[in-house]
PDB file of C-alpha atoms in Angstrom:
ATOM      1  CA  UNK A  46      60.019  76.595  99.953  1.00  0.00           C
ATOM      2  CA  UNK A  47      57.099  75.152  98.256  1.00  0.00           C
ATOM      3  CA  UNK A  48      54.319  76.907  97.244  1.00  0.00           C
ATOM      4  CA  UNK A  49      51.668  74.452  99.246  1.00  0.00           C
ATOM      5  CA  UNK A  50      54.276  74.830 102.536  1.00  0.00           C
ATOM      6  CA  UNK A  51      53.979  79.022 102.427  1.00  0.00           C
ATOM      7  CA  UNK A  52      52.494  80.802 105.578  1.00  0.00           C
ATOM      8  CA  UNK A  53      48.166  81.506 104.336  1.00  0.00           C
ATOM      9  CA  UNK A  54      48.824  78.117 102.793  1.00  0.00           C
ATOM     10  CA  UNK A  55      50.373  76.152 106.652  1.00  0.00           C
ATOM     11  CA  UNK A  56      47.403  78.930 108.264  1.00  0.00           C
ATOM     12  CA  UNK A  57      44.563  77.692 105.381  1.00  0.00           C
ATOM     13  CA  UNK A  58      44.928  74.060 106.127  1.00  0.00           C
ATOM     14  CA  UNK A  59      45.662  73.666 110.150  1.00  0.00           C
ATOM     15  CA  UNK A  60      42.979  72.906 112.338  1.00  0.00           C
ATOM     16  CA  UNK A  61      40.405  75.107 113.723  1.00  0.00           C
ATOM     17  CA  UNK A  62      42.616  75.228 117.136  1.00  0.00           C
ATOM     18  CA  UNK A  63      45.640  75.966 115.885  1.00  0.00           C
ATOM     19  CA  UNK A  64      43.730  78.507 113.438  1.00  0.00           C
ATOM     20  CA  UNK A  65      43.052  80.647 116.645  1.00  0.00           C
ATOM     21  CA  UNK A  66      45.829  80.232 118.280  1.00  0.00           C
ATOM     22  CA  UNK A  67      47.514  82.004 115.988  1.00  0.00           C
ATOM     23  CA  UNK A  68      45.570  84.690 115.312  1.00  0.00           C
ATOM     24  CA  UNK A  69      45.404  84.608 119.209  1.00  0.00           C
ATOM     25  CA  UNK A  70      48.933  85.290 119.219  1.00  0.00           C
ATOM     26  CA  UNK A  71      49.107  87.339 116.325  1.00  0.00           C
ATOM     27  CA  UNK A  72      46.867  89.565 118.346  1.00  0.00           C
ATOM     28  CA  UNK A  73      48.860  89.905 120.961  1.00  0.00           C
ATOM     29  CA  UNK A  74      51.651  90.847 118.877  1.00  0.00           C
ATOM     30  CA  UNK A  75      49.800  93.707 117.187  1.00  0.00           C
ATOM     31  CA  UNK A  76      48.266  94.835 120.991  1.00  0.00           C
ATOM     32  CA  UNK A  77      51.567  94.592 122.173  1.00  0.00           C
ATOM     33  CA  UNK A  78      53.785  96.751 119.552  1.00  0.00           C
ATOM     34  CA  UNK A  79      50.491  99.539 119.619  1.00  0.00           C
ATOM     35  CA  UNK A  80      51.921 100.103 123.189  1.00  0.00           C
ATOM     36  CA  UNK A  81      55.355  99.832 123.157  1.00  0.00           C
ATOM     37  CA  UNK A  82      55.709 102.940 120.776  1.00  0.00           C
ATOM     38  CA  UNK A  83      52.373 104.071 123.379  1.00  0.00           C
ATOM     39  CA  UNK A  84      54.779 103.946 125.815  1.00  0.00           C
ATOM     40  CA  UNK A  85      57.853 105.269 124.554  1.00  0.00           C
ATOM     41  CA  UNK A  86      56.216 108.713 124.183  1.00  0.00           C
ATOM     42  CA  UNK A  87      54.964 108.437 127.397  1.00  0.00           C
ATOM     43  CA  UNK A  88      58.076 107.771 129.016  1.00  0.00           C
ATOM     44  CA  UNK A  89      60.080 109.896 126.529  1.00  0.00           C
ATOM     45  CA  UNK A  90      57.894 113.369 127.263  1.00  0.00           C
ATOM     46  CA  UNK A  91      58.019 112.348 130.895  1.00  0.00           C
ATOM     47  CA  UNK A  92      61.446 112.812 131.128  1.00  0.00           C
ATOM     48  CA  UNK A  93      61.589 115.897 128.606  1.00  0.00           C
ATOM     49  CA  UNK A  94      59.528 117.118 131.552  1.00  0.00           C
ATOM     50  CA  UNK A  95      61.808 116.063 134.134  1.00  0.00           C
ATOM     51  CA  UNK A  96      64.321 118.076 132.842  1.00  0.00           C
ATOM     52  CA  UNK A  97      62.124 121.342 131.348  1.00  0.00           C
ATOM     53  CA  UNK A  98      61.192 121.462 135.368  1.00  0.00           C
ATOM     54  CA  UNK A  99      64.243 121.015 137.449  1.00  0.00           C
ATOM     55  CA  UNK A 100      65.883 123.640 134.901  1.00  0.00           C
ATOM     56  CA  UNK A 101      63.231 126.153 136.421  1.00  0.00           C
ATOM     57  CA  UNK A 102      63.219 124.736 139.127  1.00  0.00           C
ATOM     58  CA  UNK A 103      66.728 125.160 140.427  1.00  0.00           C
ATOM     59  CA  UNK A 104      67.115 128.554 138.020  1.00  0.00           C
ATOM     60  CA  UNK A 105      65.973 130.051 141.595  1.00  0.00           C
ATOM     61  CA  UNK A 106      62.636 131.245 140.044  1.00  0.00           C
ATOM     62  CA  UNK A 107      60.026 132.073 142.339  1.00  0.00           C
ATOM     63  CA  UNK A 108      58.568 129.448 144.550  1.00  0.00           C
ATOM     64  CA  UNK A 109      55.189 131.365 144.672  1.00  0.00           C
ATOM     65  CA  UNK A 110      55.886 132.926 140.783  1.00  0.00           C
ATOM     66  CA  UNK A 111      56.631 129.113 139.817  1.00  0.00           C
ATOM     67  CA  UNK A 112      52.742 127.897 140.943  1.00  0.00           C
ATOM     68  CA  UNK A 113      51.007 130.912 139.997  1.00  0.00           C
ATOM     69  CA  UNK A 114      52.844 129.096 136.128  1.00  0.00           C
ATOM     70  CA  UNK A 115      52.400 126.304 136.050  1.00  0.00           C
ATOM     71  CA  UNK A 116      48.519 126.193 138.415  1.00  0.00           C
ATOM     72  CA  UNK A 117      47.206 127.912 134.443  1.00  0.00           C
ATOM     73  CA  UNK A 118      48.235 125.155 132.811  1.00  0.00           C
ATOM     74  CA  UNK A 119      45.959 122.664 132.045  1.00  0.00           C
ATOM     75  CA  UNK A 120      47.311 119.191 133.287  1.00  0.00           C
ATOM     76  CA  UNK A 121      50.505 118.569 135.345  1.00  0.00           C
ATOM     77  CA  UNK A 122      52.826 115.508 135.168  1.00  0.00           C
ATOM     78  CA  UNK A 123      55.417 114.818 136.645  1.00  0.00           C
ATOM     79  CA  UNK A 124      57.485 116.650 139.227  1.00  0.00           C
ATOM     80  CA  UNK A 125      55.432 119.631 138.649  1.00  0.00           C
ATOM     81  CA  UNK A 126      52.630 117.460 138.914  1.00  0.00           C
ATOM     82  CA  UNK A 127      54.368 117.181 142.740  1.00  0.00           C
ATOM     83  CA  UNK A 128      55.753 119.869 143.019  1.00  0.00           C
ATOM     84  CA  UNK A 129      51.996 121.974 142.780  1.00  0.00           C
ATOM     85  CA  UNK A 130      50.587 118.777 145.553  1.00  0.00           C
ATOM     86  CA  UNK A 131      52.637 120.209 147.762  1.00  0.00           C
ATOM     87  CA  UNK A 132      53.412 124.071 147.573  1.00  0.00           C
ATOM     88  CA  UNK A 133      49.707 123.984 147.388  1.00  0.00           C
ATOM     89  CA  UNK A 134      49.148 122.000 150.717  1.00  0.00           C
ATOM     90  CA  UNK A 135      52.081 123.584 151.813  1.00  0.00           C
ATOM     91  CA  UNK A 136      50.392 127.140 151.579  1.00  0.00           C
ATOM     92  CA  UNK A 137      47.166 125.635 152.781  1.00  0.00           C
ATOM     93  CA  UNK A 138      48.305 124.567 156.275  1.00  0.00           C
ATOM     94  CA  UNK A 139      50.263 127.758 156.824  1.00  0.00           C
ATOM     95  CA  UNK A 140      47.546 129.989 156.165  1.00  0.00           C
ATOM     96  CA  UNK A 141      45.774 127.897 158.308  1.00  0.00           C
ATOM     97  CA  UNK A 142      47.475 128.928 160.891  1.00  0.00           C
ATOM     98  CA  UNK A 143      49.398 125.266 162.036  1.00  0.00           C
ATOM     99  CA  UNK A 144      52.206 126.375 164.063  1.00  0.00           C
ATOM    100  CA  UNK A 145      53.563 122.922 163.938  1.00  0.00           C
ATOM    101  CA  UNK A 146      56.158 123.176 161.051  1.00  0.00           C
ATOM    102  CA  UNK A 147      56.495 119.182 161.079  1.00  0.00           C
ATOM    103  CA  UNK A 148      52.865 119.215 161.085  1.00  0.00           C
ATOM    104  CA  UNK A 149      53.084 120.686 158.068  1.00  0.00           C
ATOM    105  CA  UNK A 150      55.576 119.674 156.294  1.00  0.00           C
ATOM    106  CA  UNK A 151      53.584 116.342 157.119  1.00  0.00           C
ATOM    107  CA  UNK A 152      50.800 117.162 155.771  1.00  0.00           C
ATOM    108  CA  UNK A 153      52.638 118.677 152.208  1.00  0.00           C
ATOM    109  CA  UNK A 154      55.017 114.792 151.921  1.00  0.00           C
ATOM    110  CA  UNK A 155      51.863 112.963 151.875  1.00  0.00           C
ATOM    111  CA  UNK A 156      49.787 115.003 149.903  1.00  0.00           C
ATOM    112  CA  UNK A 157      53.526 114.498 147.498  1.00  0.00           C
ATOM    113  CA  UNK A 158      53.617 111.577 148.407  1.00  0.00           C
ATOM    114  CA  UNK A 159      49.894 110.538 146.995  1.00  0.00           C
ATOM    115  CA  UNK A 160      50.505 112.540 143.558  1.00  0.00           C
ATOM    116  CA  UNK A 161      53.390 110.522 143.138  1.00  0.00           C
ATOM    117  CA  UNK A 162      51.752 107.057 144.167  1.00  0.00           C
ATOM    118  CA  UNK A 163      49.845 107.887 141.011  1.00  0.00           C
ATOM    119  CA  UNK A 164      52.396 109.488 139.075  1.00  0.00           C
ATOM    120  CA  UNK A 165      53.723 106.138 138.972  1.00  0.00           C
ATOM    121  CA  UNK A 166      50.540 104.287 138.195  1.00  0.00           C
ATOM    122  CA  UNK A 167      50.258 105.808 135.030  1.00  0.00           C
ATOM    123  CA  UNK A 168      53.745 105.611 133.783  1.00  0.00           C
ATOM    124  CA  UNK A 169      53.288 101.455 134.782  1.00  0.00           C
ATOM    125  CA  UNK A 170      50.171 101.866 132.422  1.00  0.00           C
ATOM    126  CA  UNK A 171      49.549  99.180 129.562  1.00  0.00           C
ATOM    127  CA  UNK A 172      53.470  97.290 131.182  1.00  0.00           C
ATOM    128  CA  UNK A 173      51.650  94.602 132.948  1.00  0.00           C
ATOM    129  CA  UNK A 174      50.574  93.780 129.388  1.00  0.00           C
ATOM    130  CA  UNK A 175      53.721  93.720 127.691  1.00  0.00           C
ATOM    131  CA  UNK A 176      54.541  90.963 131.181  1.00  0.00           C
ATOM    132  CA  UNK A 177      52.119  88.416 131.269  1.00  0.00           C
ATOM    133  CA  UNK A 178      52.114  88.788 126.929  1.00  0.00           C
ATOM    134  CA  UNK A 179      55.797  87.424 127.316  1.00  0.00           C
ATOM    135  CA  UNK A 180      55.580  85.281 129.838  1.00  0.00           C
ATOM    136  CA  UNK A 181      52.622  82.955 128.109  1.00  0.00           C
ATOM    137  CA  UNK A 182      52.295  84.087 124.748  1.00  0.00           C
ATOM    138  CA  UNK A 183      55.282  80.635 123.934  1.00  0.00           C
ATOM    139  CA  UNK A 184      53.799  78.200 126.459  1.00  0.00           C
ATOM    140  CA  UNK A 185      49.901  79.101 124.641  1.00  0.00           C
ATOM    141  CA  UNK A 186      52.445  78.977 120.717  1.00  0.00           C
ATOM    142  CA  UNK A 187      53.364  75.871 122.491  1.00  0.00           C
ATOM    143  CA  UNK A 188      50.324  74.175 123.193  1.00  0.00           C
ATOM    144  CA  UNK A 189      49.229  75.162 119.062  1.00  0.00           C
ATOM    145  CA  UNK A 190      52.504  72.879 117.982  1.00  0.00           C
ATOM    146  CA  UNK A 191      51.761  69.850 120.205  1.00  0.00           C
ATOM    147  CA  UNK A 192      48.492  69.929 118.845  1.00  0.00           C
ATOM    148  CA  UNK A 193      48.565  70.093 115.367  1.00  0.00           C
ATOM    149  CA  UNK A 194      51.694  67.214 115.811  1.00  0.00           C
ATOM    150  CA  UNK A 195      48.911  65.645 117.801  1.00  0.00           C
ATOM    151  CA  UNK A 196      46.836  65.839 114.771  1.00  0.00           C
ATOM    152  CA  UNK A 197      49.529  65.182 112.499  1.00  0.00           C
ATOM    153  CA  UNK A 198      50.907  62.356 113.860  1.00  0.00           C
ATOM    154  CA  UNK A 199      47.000  60.452 113.960  1.00  0.00           C
ATOM    155  CA  UNK A 200      46.615  61.342 110.416  1.00  0.00           C
ATOM    156  CA  UNK A 201      49.846  59.755 109.084  1.00  0.00           C
ATOM    157  CA  UNK A 202      48.353  56.583 111.702  1.00  0.00           C
ATOM    158  CA  UNK A 203      45.757  56.067 109.042  1.00  0.00           C
ATOM    159  CA  UNK A 204      47.650  54.874 106.613  1.00  0.00           C
ATOM    160  CA  UNK A 205      49.161  52.296 105.265  1.00  0.00           C
ATOM    161  CA  UNK A 206      52.377  54.078 104.142  1.00  0.00           C
ATOM    162  CA  UNK A 207      53.654  57.349 105.183  1.00  0.00           C
ATOM    163  CA  UNK A 208      55.872  59.630 103.843  1.00  0.00           C
ATOM    164  CA  UNK A 209      57.855  62.637 104.479  1.00  0.00           C
ATOM    165  CA  UNK A 210      55.584  64.663 102.993  1.00  0.00           C
ATOM    166  CA  UNK A 211      52.154  63.654 103.973  1.00  0.00           C
ATOM    167  CA  UNK A 212      54.011  64.216 108.119  1.00  0.00           C
ATOM    168  CA  UNK A 213      56.271  67.600 106.962  1.00  0.00           C
ATOM    169  CA  UNK A 214      52.510  70.320 106.417  1.00  0.00           C
ATOM    170  CA  UNK A 215      51.305  68.764 109.343  1.00  0.00           C
ATOM    171  CA  UNK A 216      54.837  69.671 111.033  1.00  0.00           C
ATOM    172  CA  UNK A 217      55.394  72.902 109.505  1.00  0.00           C
ATOM    173  CA  UNK A 218      51.877  74.203 110.385  1.00  0.00           C
ATOM    174  CA  UNK A 219      52.410  73.075 114.169  1.00  0.00           C
ATOM    175  CA  UNK A 220      55.708  74.406 114.307  1.00  0.00           C
ATOM    176  CA  UNK A 221      54.919  77.366 113.496  1.00  0.00           C
ATOM    177  CA  UNK A 222      52.236  78.773 115.900  1.00  0.00           C
ATOM    178  CA  UNK A 223      55.583  78.075 117.574  1.00  0.00           C
ATOM    179  CA  UNK A 224      57.136  80.950 115.820  1.00  0.00           C
ATOM    180  CA  UNK A 225      54.357  83.010 115.954  1.00  0.00           C
ATOM    181  CA  UNK A 226      54.527  82.996 119.775  1.00  0.00           C
ATOM    182  CA  UNK A 227      58.212  83.874 119.912  1.00  0.00           C
ATOM    183  CA  UNK A 228      57.955  86.107 117.920  1.00  0.00           C
ATOM    184  CA  UNK A 229      54.606  88.277 119.935  1.00  0.00           C
ATOM    185  CA  UNK A 230      56.870  87.291 123.381  1.00  0.00           C
ATOM    186  CA  UNK A 231      59.897  88.691 123.112  1.00  0.00           C
ATOM    187  CA  UNK A 232      59.813  92.497 121.543  1.00  0.00           C
ATOM    188  CA  UNK A 233      57.333  92.003 123.968  1.00  0.00           C
ATOM    189  CA  UNK A 234      59.778  91.246 127.090  1.00  0.00           C
ATOM    190  CA  UNK A 235      62.868  93.510 125.835  1.00  0.00           C
ATOM    191  CA  UNK A 236      59.984  96.108 126.206  1.00  0.00           C
ATOM    192  CA  UNK A 237      58.492  95.550 129.678  1.00  0.00           C
ATOM    193  CA  UNK A 238      62.751  95.143 131.507  1.00  0.00           C
ATOM    194  CA  UNK A 239      63.714  98.517 128.860  1.00  0.00           C
ATOM    195  CA  UNK A 240      60.298 100.436 130.200  1.00  0.00           C
ATOM    196  CA  UNK A 241      60.478  99.170 134.154  1.00  0.00           C
ATOM    197  CA  UNK A 242      63.515 100.411 134.219  1.00  0.00           C
ATOM    198  CA  UNK A 243      63.230 103.295 132.738  1.00  0.00           C
ATOM    199  CA  UNK A 244      60.447 103.761 135.573  1.00  0.00           C
ATOM    200  CA  UNK A 245      62.130 102.868 138.720  1.00  0.00           C
ATOM    201  CA  UNK A 246      64.150 105.856 137.009  1.00  0.00           C
ATOM    202  CA  UNK A 247      61.702 108.464 137.194  1.00  0.00           C
ATOM    203  CA  UNK A 248      60.573 107.761 140.476  1.00  0.00           C
ATOM    204  CA  UNK A 249      64.046 107.999 142.233  1.00  0.00           C
ATOM    205  CA  UNK A 250      64.839 111.019 140.590  1.00  0.00           C
ATOM    206  CA  UNK A 251      60.858 112.268 141.716  1.00  0.00           C
ATOM    207  CA  UNK A 252      61.376 110.654 145.278  1.00  0.00           C
ATOM    208  CA  UNK A 253      64.578 112.732 145.677  1.00  0.00           C
ATOM    209  CA  UNK A 254      63.055 115.984 144.578  1.00  0.00           C
ATOM    210  CA  UNK A 255      60.701 114.900 147.498  1.00  0.00           C
ATOM    211  CA  UNK A 256      63.178 114.824 149.669  1.00  0.00           C
ATOM    212  CA  UNK A 257      64.997 118.176 148.561  1.00  0.00           C
ATOM    213  CA  UNK A 258      61.620 120.663 148.065  1.00  0.00           C
ATOM    214  CA  UNK A 259      60.515 118.546 151.301  1.00  0.00           C
ATOM    215  CA  UNK A 260      64.474 120.219 153.017  1.00  0.00           C
ATOM    216  CA  UNK A 261      63.267 123.160 151.100  1.00  0.00           C
ATOM    217  CA  UNK A 262      59.529 124.010 152.381  1.00  0.00           C
ATOM    218  CA  UNK A 263      60.669 122.472 155.762  1.00  0.00           C
ATOM    219  CA  UNK A 264      63.407 125.823 156.031  1.00  0.00           C
ATOM    220  CA  UNK A 265      60.267 128.312 154.973  1.00  0.00           C
ATOM    221  CA  UNK A 266      57.960 126.464 157.586  1.00  0.00           C
ATOM    222  CA  UNK A 267      60.597 127.316 160.114  1.00  0.00           C
ATOM    223  CA  UNK A 268      61.904 131.070 158.976  1.00  0.00           C
ATOM    224  CA  UNK A 269      57.880 131.785 158.934  1.00  0.00           C
ATOM    225  CA  UNK A 270      56.986 130.456 162.662  1.00  0.00           C
ATOM    226  CA  UNK A 271      60.108 131.913 164.227  1.00  0.00           C
ATOM    227  CA  UNK A 272      58.994 135.385 161.891  1.00  0.00           C
ATOM    228  CA  UNK A 273      55.687 134.770 163.845  1.00  0.00           C
ATOM    229  CA  UNK A 274      57.006 133.834 167.775  1.00  0.00           C
ATOM    230  CA  UNK A 275      59.059 138.231 166.647  1.00  0.00           C
ATOM    231  CA  UNK A 276      56.124 139.327 166.368  1.00  0.00           C
TER     232      UNK A 276
END
């Protein structure tokens, strides 16, 4: 390809609207990649934290001791957050002399569901942008292409003798907008699908833990009520 048809020259020769389209798609691509790296790191950290917590939780550690250890941390996420929210509410309700174990478990489950909702919202952060970028970028690029080709043919109609050399630069600069639209959309779509699948798996793991943890707490509530009744 000659220097007259280099990317920079084609961008400079393009109309203002096509240039704006290219800049918008370039900015969308840069932001998408920033979010892709950020989400990849965050989800990997969430999976590592979940594995560490599961190993600790199922090691037979005393729940009160585990709660004290986790409460001393500056911030919690994932299963650790669910555990602390549920156990804190469980202890609070039991100390408030709520005699019905079902009422205790209802309050505990509500506390964990609220924490679960917050965790899922945190995991899904930035994914809506990737979905939007993946769905609209090709259309934005196509709009720039249509506009550029339209201008190229309008200019072609103003000359008496048309040649391929005259129309090629205009069509080339227009097609670059479509290429940039695909360049911005494809990574965003792939990342969105991959991250959505990871979030779904994490959410399922959190829900399964909530059910298992609720069963453990329910047994403790029943044992506590039996001990109280015996006294």
